mmCIF file of C-alpha atoms and ligand atoms in Angstrom:
data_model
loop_
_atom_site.group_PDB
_atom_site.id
_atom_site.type_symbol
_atom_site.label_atom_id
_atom_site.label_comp_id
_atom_site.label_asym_id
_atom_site.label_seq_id
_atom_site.Cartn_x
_atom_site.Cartn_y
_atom_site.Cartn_z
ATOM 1 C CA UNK E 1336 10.080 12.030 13.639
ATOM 2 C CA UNK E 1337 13.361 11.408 12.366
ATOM 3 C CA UNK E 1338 14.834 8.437 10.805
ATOM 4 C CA UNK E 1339 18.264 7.136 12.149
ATOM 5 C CA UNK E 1340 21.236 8.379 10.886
ATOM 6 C CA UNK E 1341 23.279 5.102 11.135
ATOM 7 C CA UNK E 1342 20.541 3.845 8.867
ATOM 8 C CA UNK E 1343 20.563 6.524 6.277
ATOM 9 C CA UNK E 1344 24.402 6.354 6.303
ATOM 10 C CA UNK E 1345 24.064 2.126 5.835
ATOM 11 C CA UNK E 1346 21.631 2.339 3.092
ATOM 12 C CA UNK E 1347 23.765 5.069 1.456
ATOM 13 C CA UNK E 1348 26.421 2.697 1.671
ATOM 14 C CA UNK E 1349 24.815 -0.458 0.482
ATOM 15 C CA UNK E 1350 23.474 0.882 -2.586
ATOM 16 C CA UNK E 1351 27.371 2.836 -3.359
ATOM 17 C CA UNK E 1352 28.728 -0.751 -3.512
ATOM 18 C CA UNK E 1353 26.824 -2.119 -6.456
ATOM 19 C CA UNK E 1354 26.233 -1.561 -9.844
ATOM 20 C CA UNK E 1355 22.696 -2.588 -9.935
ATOM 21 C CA UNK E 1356 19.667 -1.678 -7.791
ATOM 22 C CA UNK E 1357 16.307 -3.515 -8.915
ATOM 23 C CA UNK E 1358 13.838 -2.154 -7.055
ATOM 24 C CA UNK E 1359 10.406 -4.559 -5.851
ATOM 25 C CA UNK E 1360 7.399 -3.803 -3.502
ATOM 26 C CA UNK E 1361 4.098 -6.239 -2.906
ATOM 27 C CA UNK E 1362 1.595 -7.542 -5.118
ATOM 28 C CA UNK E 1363 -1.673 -5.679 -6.183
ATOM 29 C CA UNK E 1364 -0.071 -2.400 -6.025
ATOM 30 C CA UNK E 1365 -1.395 0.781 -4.780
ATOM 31 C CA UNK E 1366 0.046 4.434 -5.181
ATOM 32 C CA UNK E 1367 2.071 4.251 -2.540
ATOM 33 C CA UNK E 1368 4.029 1.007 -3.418
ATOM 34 C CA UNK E 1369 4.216 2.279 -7.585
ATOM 35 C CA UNK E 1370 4.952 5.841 -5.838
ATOM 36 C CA UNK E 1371 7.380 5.090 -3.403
ATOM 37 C CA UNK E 1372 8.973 2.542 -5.605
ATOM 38 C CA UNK E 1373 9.531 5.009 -8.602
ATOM 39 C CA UNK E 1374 10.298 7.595 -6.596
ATOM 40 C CA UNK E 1375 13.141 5.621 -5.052
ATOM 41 C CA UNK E 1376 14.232 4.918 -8.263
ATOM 42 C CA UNK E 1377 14.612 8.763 -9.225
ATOM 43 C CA UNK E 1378 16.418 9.531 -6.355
ATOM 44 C CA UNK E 1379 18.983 6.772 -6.885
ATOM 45 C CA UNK E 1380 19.756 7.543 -10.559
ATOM 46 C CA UNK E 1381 19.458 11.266 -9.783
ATOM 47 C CA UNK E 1382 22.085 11.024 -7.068
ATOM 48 C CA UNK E 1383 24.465 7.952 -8.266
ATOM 49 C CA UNK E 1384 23.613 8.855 -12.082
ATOM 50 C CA UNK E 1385 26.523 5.932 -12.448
ATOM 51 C CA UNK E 1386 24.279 3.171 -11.453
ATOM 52 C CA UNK E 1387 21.491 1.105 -13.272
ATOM 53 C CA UNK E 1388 18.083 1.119 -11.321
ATOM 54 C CA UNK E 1389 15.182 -0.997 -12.445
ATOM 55 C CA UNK E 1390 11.733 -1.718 -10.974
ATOM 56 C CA UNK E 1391 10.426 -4.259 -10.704
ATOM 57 C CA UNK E 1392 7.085 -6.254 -10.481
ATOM 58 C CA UNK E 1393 3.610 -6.315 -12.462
ATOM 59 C CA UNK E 1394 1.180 -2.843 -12.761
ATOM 60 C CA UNK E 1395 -2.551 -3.315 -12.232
ATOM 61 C CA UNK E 1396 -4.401 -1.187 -14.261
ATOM 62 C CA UNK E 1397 -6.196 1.604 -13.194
ATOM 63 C CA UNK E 1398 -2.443 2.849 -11.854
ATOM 64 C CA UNK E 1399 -0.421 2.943 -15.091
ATOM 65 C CA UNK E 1400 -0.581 6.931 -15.146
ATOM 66 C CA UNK E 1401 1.590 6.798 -12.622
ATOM 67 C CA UNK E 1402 4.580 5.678 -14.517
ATOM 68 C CA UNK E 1403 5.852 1.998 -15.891
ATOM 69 C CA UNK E 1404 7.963 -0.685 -14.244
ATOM 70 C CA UNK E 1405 11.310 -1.836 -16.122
ATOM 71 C CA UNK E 1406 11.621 -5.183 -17.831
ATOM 72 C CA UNK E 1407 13.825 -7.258 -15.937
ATOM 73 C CA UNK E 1408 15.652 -10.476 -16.346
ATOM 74 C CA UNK E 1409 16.644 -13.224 -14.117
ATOM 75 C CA UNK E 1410 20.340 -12.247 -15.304
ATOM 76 C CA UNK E 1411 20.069 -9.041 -13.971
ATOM 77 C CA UNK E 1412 19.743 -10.509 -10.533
ATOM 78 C CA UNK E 1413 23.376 -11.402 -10.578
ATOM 79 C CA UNK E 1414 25.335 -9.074 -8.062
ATOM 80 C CA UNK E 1415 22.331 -7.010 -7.801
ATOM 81 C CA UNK E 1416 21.320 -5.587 -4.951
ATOM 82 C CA UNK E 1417 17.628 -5.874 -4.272
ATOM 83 C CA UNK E 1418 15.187 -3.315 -2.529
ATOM 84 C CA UNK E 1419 11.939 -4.147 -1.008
ATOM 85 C CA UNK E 1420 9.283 -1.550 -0.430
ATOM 86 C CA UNK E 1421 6.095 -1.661 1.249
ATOM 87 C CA UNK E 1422 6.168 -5.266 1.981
ATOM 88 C CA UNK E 1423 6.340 -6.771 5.512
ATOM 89 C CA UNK E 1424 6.036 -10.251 4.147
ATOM 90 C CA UNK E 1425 8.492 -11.892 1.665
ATOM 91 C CA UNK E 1426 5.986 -13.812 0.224
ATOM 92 C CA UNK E 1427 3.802 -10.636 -0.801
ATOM 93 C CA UNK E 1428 6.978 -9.276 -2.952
ATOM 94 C CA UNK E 1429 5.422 -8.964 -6.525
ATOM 95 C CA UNK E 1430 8.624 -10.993 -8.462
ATOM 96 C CA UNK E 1431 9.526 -12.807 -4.858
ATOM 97 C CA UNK E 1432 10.823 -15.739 -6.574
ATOM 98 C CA UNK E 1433 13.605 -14.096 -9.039
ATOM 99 C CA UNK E 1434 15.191 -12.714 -5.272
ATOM 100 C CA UNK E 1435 18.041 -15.470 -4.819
ATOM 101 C CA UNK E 1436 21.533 -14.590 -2.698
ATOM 102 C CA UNK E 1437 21.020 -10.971 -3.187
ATOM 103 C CA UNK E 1438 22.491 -8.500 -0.787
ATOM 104 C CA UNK E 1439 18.560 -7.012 0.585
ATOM 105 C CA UNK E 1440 16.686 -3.634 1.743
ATOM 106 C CA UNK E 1441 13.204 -3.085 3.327
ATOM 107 C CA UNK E 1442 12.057 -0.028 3.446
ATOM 108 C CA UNK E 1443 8.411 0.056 4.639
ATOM 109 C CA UNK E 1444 5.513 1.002 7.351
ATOM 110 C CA UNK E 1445 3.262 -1.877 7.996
ATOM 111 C CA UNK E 1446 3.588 -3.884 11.322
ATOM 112 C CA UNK E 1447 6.642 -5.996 11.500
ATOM 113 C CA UNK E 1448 5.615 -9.719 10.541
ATOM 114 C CA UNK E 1449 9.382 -11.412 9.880
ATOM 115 C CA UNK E 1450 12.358 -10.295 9.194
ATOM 116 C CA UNK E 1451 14.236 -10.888 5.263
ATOM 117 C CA UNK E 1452 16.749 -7.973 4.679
ATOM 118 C CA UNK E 1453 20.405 -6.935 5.474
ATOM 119 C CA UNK E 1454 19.218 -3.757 6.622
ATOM 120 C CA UNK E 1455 15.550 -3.164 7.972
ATOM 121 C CA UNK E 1456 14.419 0.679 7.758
ATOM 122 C CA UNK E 1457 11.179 0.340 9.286
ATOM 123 C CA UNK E 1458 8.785 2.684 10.592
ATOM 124 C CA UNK E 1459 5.007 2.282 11.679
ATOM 125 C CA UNK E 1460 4.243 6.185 12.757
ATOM 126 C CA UNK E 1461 4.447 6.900 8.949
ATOM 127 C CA UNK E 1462 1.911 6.884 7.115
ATOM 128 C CA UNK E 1463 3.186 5.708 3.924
ATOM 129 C CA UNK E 1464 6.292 4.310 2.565
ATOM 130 C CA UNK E 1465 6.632 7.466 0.571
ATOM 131 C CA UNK E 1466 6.848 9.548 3.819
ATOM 132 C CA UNK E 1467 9.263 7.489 5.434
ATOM 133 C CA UNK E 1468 11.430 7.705 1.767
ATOM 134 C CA UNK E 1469 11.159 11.462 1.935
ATOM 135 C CA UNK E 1470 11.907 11.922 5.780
ATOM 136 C CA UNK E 1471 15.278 9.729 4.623
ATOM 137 C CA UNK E 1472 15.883 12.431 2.176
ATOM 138 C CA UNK E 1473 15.361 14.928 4.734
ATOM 139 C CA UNK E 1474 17.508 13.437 6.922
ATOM 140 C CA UNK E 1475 20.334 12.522 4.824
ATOM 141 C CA UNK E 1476 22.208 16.046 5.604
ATOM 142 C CA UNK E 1477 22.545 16.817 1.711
ATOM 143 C CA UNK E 1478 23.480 13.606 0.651
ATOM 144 C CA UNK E 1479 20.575 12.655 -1.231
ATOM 145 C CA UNK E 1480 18.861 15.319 -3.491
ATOM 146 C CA UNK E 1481 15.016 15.401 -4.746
ATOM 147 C CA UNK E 1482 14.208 15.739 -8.318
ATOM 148 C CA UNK E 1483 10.760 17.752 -9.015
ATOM 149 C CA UNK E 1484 9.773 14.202 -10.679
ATOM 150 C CA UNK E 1485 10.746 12.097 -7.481
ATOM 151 C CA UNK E 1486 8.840 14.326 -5.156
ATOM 152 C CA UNK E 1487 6.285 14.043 -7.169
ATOM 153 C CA UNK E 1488 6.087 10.369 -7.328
ATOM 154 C CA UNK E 1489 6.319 10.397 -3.740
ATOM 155 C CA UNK E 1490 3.721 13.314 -2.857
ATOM 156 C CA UNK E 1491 1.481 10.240 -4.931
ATOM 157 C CA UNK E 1492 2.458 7.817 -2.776
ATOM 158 C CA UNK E 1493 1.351 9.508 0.789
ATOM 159 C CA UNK E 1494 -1.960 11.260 -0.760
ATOM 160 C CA UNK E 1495 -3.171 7.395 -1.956
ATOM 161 C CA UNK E 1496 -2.038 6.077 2.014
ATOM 162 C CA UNK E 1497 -3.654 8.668 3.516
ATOM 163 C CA UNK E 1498 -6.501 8.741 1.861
ATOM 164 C CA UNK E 1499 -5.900 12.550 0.976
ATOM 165 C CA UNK E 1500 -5.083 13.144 4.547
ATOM 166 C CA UNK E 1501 -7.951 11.870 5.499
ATOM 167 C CA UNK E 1502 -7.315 8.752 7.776
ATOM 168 C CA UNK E 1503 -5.887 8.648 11.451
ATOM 169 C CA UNK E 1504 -1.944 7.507 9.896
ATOM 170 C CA UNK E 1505 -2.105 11.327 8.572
ATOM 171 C CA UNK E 1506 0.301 13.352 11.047
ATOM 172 C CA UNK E 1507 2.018 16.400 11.777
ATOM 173 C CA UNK E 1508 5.379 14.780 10.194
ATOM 174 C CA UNK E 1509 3.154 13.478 6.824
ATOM 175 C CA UNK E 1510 2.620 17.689 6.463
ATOM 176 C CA UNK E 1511 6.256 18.221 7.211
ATOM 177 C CA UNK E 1512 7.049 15.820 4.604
ATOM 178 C CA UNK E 1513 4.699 17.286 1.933
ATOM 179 C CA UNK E 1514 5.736 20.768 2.642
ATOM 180 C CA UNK E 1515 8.906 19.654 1.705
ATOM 181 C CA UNK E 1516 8.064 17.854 -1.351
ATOM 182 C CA UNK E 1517 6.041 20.923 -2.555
ATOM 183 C CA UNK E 1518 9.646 22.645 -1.434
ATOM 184 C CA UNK E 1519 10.880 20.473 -4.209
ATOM 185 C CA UNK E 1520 8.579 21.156 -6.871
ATOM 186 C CA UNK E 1521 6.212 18.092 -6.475
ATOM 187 C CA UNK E 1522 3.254 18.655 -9.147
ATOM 188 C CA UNK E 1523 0.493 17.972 -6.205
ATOM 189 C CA UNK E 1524 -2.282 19.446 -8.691
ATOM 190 C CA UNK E 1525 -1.503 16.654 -11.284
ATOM 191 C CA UNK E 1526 -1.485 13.546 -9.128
ATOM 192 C CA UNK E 1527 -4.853 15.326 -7.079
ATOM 193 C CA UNK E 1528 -7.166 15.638 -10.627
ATOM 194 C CA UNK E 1529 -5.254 11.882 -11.495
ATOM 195 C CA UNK E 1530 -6.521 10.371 -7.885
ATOM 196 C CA UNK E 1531 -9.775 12.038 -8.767
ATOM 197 C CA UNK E 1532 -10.838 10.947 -11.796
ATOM 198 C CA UNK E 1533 -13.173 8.278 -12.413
ATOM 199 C CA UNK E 1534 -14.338 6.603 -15.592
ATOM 200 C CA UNK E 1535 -18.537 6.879 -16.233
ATOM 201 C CA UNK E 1536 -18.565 3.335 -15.192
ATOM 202 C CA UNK E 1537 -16.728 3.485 -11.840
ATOM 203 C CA UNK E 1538 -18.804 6.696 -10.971
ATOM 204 C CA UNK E 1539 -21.795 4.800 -11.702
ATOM 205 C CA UNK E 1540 -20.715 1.728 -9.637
ATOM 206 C CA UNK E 1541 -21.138 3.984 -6.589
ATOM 207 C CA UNK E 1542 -24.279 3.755 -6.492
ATOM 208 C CA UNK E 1543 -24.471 0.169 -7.362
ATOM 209 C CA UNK E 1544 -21.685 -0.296 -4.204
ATOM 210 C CA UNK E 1545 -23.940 1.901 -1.890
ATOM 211 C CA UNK E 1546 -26.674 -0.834 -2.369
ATOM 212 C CA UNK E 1547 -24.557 -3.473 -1.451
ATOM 213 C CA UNK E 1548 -24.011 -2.142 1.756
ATOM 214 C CA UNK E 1549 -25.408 -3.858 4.794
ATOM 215 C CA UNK E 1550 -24.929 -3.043 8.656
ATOM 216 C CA UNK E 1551 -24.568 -5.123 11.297
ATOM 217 C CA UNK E 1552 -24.826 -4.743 15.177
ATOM 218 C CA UNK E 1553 -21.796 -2.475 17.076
ATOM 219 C CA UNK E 1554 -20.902 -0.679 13.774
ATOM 220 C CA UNK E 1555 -20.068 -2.923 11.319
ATOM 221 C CA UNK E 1556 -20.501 -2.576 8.072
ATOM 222 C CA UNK E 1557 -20.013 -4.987 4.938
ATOM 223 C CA UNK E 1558 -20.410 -5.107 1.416
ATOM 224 C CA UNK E 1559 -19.909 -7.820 -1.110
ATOM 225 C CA UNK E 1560 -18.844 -7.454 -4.788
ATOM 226 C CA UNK E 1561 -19.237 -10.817 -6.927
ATOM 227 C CA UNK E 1562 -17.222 -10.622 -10.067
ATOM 228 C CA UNK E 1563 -20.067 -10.804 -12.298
ATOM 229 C CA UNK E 1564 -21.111 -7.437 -10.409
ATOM 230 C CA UNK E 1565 -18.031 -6.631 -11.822
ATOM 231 C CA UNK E 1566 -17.886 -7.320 -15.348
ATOM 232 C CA UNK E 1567 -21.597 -6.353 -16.301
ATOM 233 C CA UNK E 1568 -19.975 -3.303 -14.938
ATOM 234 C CA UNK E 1569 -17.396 -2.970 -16.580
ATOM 235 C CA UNK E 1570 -15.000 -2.730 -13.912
ATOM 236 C CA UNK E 1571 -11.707 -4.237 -12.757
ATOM 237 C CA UNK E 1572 -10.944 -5.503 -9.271
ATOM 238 C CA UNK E 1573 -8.346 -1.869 -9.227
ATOM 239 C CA UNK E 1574 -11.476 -0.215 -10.270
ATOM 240 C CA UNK E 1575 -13.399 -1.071 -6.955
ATOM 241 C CA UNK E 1576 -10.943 0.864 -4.383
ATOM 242 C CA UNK E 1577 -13.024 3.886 -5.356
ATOM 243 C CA UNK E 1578 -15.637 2.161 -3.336
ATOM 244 C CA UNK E 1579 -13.604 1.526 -0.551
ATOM 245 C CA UNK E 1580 -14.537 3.985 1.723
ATOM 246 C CA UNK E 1581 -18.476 4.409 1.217
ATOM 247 C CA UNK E 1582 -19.337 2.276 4.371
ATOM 248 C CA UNK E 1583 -17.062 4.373 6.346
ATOM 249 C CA UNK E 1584 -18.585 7.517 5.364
ATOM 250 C CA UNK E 1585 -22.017 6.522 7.630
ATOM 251 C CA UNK E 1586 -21.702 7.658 10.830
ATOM 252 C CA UNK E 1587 -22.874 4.586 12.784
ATOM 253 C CA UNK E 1588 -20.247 2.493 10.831
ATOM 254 C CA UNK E 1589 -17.286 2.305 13.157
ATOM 255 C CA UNK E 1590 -15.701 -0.748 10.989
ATOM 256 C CA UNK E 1591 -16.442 -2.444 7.592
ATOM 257 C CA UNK E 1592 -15.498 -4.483 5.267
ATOM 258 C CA UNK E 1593 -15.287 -5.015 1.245
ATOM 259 C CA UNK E 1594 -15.305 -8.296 0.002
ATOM 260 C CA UNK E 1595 -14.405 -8.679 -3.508
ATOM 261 C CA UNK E 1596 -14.368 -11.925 -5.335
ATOM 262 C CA UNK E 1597 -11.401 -13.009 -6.924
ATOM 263 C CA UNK E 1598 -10.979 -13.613 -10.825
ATOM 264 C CA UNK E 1599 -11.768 -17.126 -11.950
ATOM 265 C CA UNK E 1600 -12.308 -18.491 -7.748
ATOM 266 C CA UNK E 1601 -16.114 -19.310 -7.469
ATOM 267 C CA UNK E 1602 -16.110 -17.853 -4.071
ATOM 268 C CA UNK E 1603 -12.810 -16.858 -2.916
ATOM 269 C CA UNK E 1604 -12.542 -12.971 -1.932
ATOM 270 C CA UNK E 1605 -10.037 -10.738 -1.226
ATOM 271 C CA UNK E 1606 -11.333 -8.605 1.851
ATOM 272 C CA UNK E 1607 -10.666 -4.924 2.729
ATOM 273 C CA UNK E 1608 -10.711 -4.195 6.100
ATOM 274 C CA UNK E 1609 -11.046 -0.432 7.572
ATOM 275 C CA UNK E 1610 -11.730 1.394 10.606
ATOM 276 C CA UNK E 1611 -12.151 4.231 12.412
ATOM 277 C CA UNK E 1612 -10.970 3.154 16.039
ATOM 278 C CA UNK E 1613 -10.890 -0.923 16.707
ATOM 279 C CA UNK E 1614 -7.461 -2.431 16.015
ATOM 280 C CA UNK E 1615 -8.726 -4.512 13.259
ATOM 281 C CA UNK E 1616 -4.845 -5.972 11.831
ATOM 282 C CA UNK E 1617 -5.921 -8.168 14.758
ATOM 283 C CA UNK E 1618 -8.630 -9.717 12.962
ATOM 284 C CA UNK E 1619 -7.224 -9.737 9.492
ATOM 285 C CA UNK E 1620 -4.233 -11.655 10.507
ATOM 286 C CA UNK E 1621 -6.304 -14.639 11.632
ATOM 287 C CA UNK E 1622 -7.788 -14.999 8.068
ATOM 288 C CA UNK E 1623 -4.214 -14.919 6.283
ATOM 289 C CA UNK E 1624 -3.853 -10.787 6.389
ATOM 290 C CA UNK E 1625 -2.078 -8.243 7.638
ATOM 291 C CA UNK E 1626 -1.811 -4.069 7.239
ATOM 292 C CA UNK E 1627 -2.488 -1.780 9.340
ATOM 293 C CA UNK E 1628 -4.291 -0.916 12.794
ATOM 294 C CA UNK E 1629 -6.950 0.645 10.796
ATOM 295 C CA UNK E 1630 -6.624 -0.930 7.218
ATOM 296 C CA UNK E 1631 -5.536 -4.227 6.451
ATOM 297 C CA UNK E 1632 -6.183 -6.908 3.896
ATOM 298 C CA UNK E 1633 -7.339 -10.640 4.018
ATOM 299 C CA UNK E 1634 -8.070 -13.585 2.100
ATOM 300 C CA UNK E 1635 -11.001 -15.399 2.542
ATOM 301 C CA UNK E 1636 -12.103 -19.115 0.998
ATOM 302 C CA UNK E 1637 -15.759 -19.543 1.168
ATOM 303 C CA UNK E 1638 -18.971 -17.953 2.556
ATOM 304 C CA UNK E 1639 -17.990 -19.131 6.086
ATOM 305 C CA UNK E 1640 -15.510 -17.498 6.261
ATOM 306 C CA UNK E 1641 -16.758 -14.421 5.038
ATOM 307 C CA UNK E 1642 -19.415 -15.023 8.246
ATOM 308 C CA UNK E 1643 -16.617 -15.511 10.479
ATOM 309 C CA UNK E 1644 -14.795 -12.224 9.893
ATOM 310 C CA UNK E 1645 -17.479 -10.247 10.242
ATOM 311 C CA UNK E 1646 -18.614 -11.721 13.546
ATOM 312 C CA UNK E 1647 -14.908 -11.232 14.436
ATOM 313 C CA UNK E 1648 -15.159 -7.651 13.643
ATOM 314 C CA UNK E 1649 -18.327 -7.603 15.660
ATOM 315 C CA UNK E 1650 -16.303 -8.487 18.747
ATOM 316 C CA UNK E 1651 -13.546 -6.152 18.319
ATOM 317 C CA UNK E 1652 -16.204 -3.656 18.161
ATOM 318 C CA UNK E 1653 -18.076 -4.724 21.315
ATOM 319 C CA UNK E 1654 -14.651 -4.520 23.087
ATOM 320 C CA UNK E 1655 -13.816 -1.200 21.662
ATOM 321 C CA UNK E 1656 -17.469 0.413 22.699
ATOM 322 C CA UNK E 1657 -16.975 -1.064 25.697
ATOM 323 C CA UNK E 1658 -13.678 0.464 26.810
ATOM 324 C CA UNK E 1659 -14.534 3.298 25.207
ATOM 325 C CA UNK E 1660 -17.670 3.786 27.756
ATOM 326 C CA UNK E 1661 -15.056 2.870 31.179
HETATM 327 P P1 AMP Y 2783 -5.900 -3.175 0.790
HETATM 328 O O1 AMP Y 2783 -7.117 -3.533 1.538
HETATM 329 O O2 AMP Y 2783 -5.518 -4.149 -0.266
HETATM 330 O O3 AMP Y 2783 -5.926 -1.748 0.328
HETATM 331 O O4 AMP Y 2783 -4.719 -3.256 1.864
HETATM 332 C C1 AMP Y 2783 -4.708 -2.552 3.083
HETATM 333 C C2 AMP Y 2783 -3.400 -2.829 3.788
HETATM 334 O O5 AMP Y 2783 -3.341 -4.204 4.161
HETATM 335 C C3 AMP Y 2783 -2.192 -2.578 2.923
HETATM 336 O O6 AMP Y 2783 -1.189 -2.033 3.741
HETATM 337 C C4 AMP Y 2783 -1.809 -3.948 2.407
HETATM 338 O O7 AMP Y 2783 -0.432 -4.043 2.169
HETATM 339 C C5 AMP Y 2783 -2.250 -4.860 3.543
HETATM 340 N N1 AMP Y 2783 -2.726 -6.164 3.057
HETATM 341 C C6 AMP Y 2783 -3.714 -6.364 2.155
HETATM 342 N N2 AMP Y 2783 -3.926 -7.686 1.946
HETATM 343 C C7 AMP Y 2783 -3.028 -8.339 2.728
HETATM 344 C C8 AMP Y 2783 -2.735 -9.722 2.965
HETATM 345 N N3 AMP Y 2783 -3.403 -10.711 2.369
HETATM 346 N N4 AMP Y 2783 -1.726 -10.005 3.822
HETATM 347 C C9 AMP Y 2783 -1.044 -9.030 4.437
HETATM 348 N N5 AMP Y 2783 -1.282 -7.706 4.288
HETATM 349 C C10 AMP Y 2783 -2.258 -7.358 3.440
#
C-alpha cells in the first residue's frame, strides 16, 4: 500500500511555506495519537531543522512516558499552520477551539465522517496513524528522513493500534512498516516492557474487571466500571484500557463492550466497543461514536441507553451469525 505521491509532495509543500507547525490530534489520547503526533514532530524538525514545531493538546496520565506536549499560546496560532492527527471529527481535536483561519492537515485512519482540512491524507487499510506517517516517509523518495527517536515514537504508535499485532487492522504493510522502523533504529524493546507494565493496582483490577463481565445471547459481552469501582481502586479512567480486551479473550464472545463512567456524571459512560467480526462503527455511531469496523467509541447518558447498545450489538450479531451460516 502506498500513499500518493501528489500528496506527499503537497504536504511537503505546505509545511515548507510556514514558519510554524503546531501539531493536534483528538481528545483522551492513546499511543497512537501521542505517538504519531510526536513522531511527526521529529520528523519535521529533523528534516526542516529551520522551523518551530509544537504539539499540542492535554496528556492523560498513564501515557506521559511517552514524551510531553509543548505549551502553546493562542499567539502562536498566528500564520501557523495546523496539523490534525488521528481525528476524523473536528470537534474531537483536543485544543479544537484555539484552530481559527489556519492553513489545515489531516492525517489519519478512522472512517471518513466530514471533511475540515486543505489537504486530507487519509487512509482506512492502516492500521494506525503511525503506519500511515511512516509509509509517507517511505514514500517520500528521500525527502523525509527518520530519526532513531521518531521511529521510535511511531513503532509506539502502531503496537498500541494494533493491539501488539494482535487485531484484524494488523497487515502485511503494518510489518513492512515496522521492519522499516526497526531499519531505523526504533527502540521496540523499550516501548514493548513500557506497554507492558502495570502498576499492583491495575494488575489487581483484572480480576476485579473479569467479575464484571456478563454475557449475553449471540456473543456479546459487557462489562460496567462505576467510578467508585474506580477510585477504591485506585485507578484512573487511562488505567482501565488494560481491561479492555478481557471479554474478547472468551471464545464465545464475538463482541463486547466496556462501559466506564465518566468523572463527576452520575451515570454518564464512555463506552468501548470491540469485535472480532460484526461491523460494530455501525452501532457506535448511533449513540454519538465513531472508530473503527472493529473498535469504536461512544457516549452514553443513562442506563437506557446503556440497554439499548447492547441490544443493538445483539442484532448486529444475529445478522453476522446469520450470514456467516448462508
Ligand atoms: P476507544 O474505545 O476510546 O479506545 O476508541 C476506539 C476508537 O473509536 C478510536 O479510534 C477512537 O478514536 C474512536 N472513538 C472513541 N470514542 C469516540 C467518539 N465518542 N466519537 C467518535 N469516535 C470515537
Amino acid at each position: 500500500m502506498t500513499v500518493k505521491q501528489s500528496l506527499i509532495e503537497k504536504f511537503i509543500s505546505l509545511v515548507d511555506q510556514y514558519d510554524r507547525i503546531i501539531i493536534h490530534r483528538h481528545i483522551n489520547p492513546d499511543p497512537d495519537a501521542i505517538g504519531s503526533q510526536l513522531g511527526l514532530k521529529a520528523i519535521i524538525e529533523n528534516n526542516f531543522p529551520d522551523k518551530t514545531v509544537l504539539t499540542a493538546g492535554k496528556l492523560g496520565k498513564g501515557i506521559e512516558w511517552l514524551g510531553r506536549m509543548d505549551t502553546v499560546e493562542r499567539r502562536d496560532y498566528e500564520d501557523a499552520l495546523v496539523i490534525v492527527l488521528d481525528t476524523p471529527i473536528f470537534e474531537r481535536i483536543d485544543g479544537n477551539d484555539r484552530i481559527q483561519n489556519n492553513a489545515l492537515i489531516k492525517i489519519d485512519h478512522h472512517l471518513v465522517v466530514e471533511h475540515f482540512a486543505d489537504l486530507e491524507i487519509v487512509e482506512i487499510a492502516s492500521s494506525s496513524t503511525a503506519e500511515l506517517i511512516t509509509k509517507m516517509v517511505i514514500n517520500s523518495q528521500g525527502q523525509l528522513i527518520l530519526s532513531p527517536q521518531a521511529a521510535t515514537y511511531l513503532y509506539a504508535g502502531i503496537v498500541g493500534d494494533t493491539g501488539r499485532f494482535l487485531h484484524s487492522n494488523t497487515s502485511q504493510a503494518t510489518f513492512e512498516a515496522v521492519a522499516y522502523l526497526m531499519s531505523h533504529q526504533a527502540d521496540n524493546t523499550q516501548i514493548n516492557r513500557k506497554m507492558n507494565e502495570l502498576s499492583l493496582n491495575e494488575l489487581k483490577f483484572q480480576s476485579f474487571a473479569i467479575d464484571q463481565i456478563e454475557l449475553f445471547e449471540n456473543g456479546v459481552a459487557a462489562m460496567t466500571l462505576k467510578q467508585v469501582d474506580l477510585i477504591q481502586r485506585g485507578i484512573t479512567v487511562d488505567g482501565t484500557n488494560a481491561v479492555t480486551n478481557l471479554p474478547g479473550r472468551l471464545k464465545e464472545v464475538l463482541t463486547w463492550v466496556i462501559f466506564i463512567e465518566k468523572e463527576d456524571s452520575h451515570g454518564e459512560y464512555r463506552a468501548r466497543i470491540r469485535s472480532k467480526g460484526p461491523n460494530i462503527h455501525q452501532v457506535a455511531i448511533q449513540f454519538n461514536g465513531g472508530g473503527h469496523e472493529m473498535a469504536s467509541g461512544a457516549n452514553i447518558y443513562d442506563d437506557e441507553e446503556k440497554k439499548d447498545l447492547v441490544d443493538q450489538m445483539i442484532k448486529v450479531n444475529a445478522q453476522f451469525l446469520k450470514d456467516q451460516s448462508k
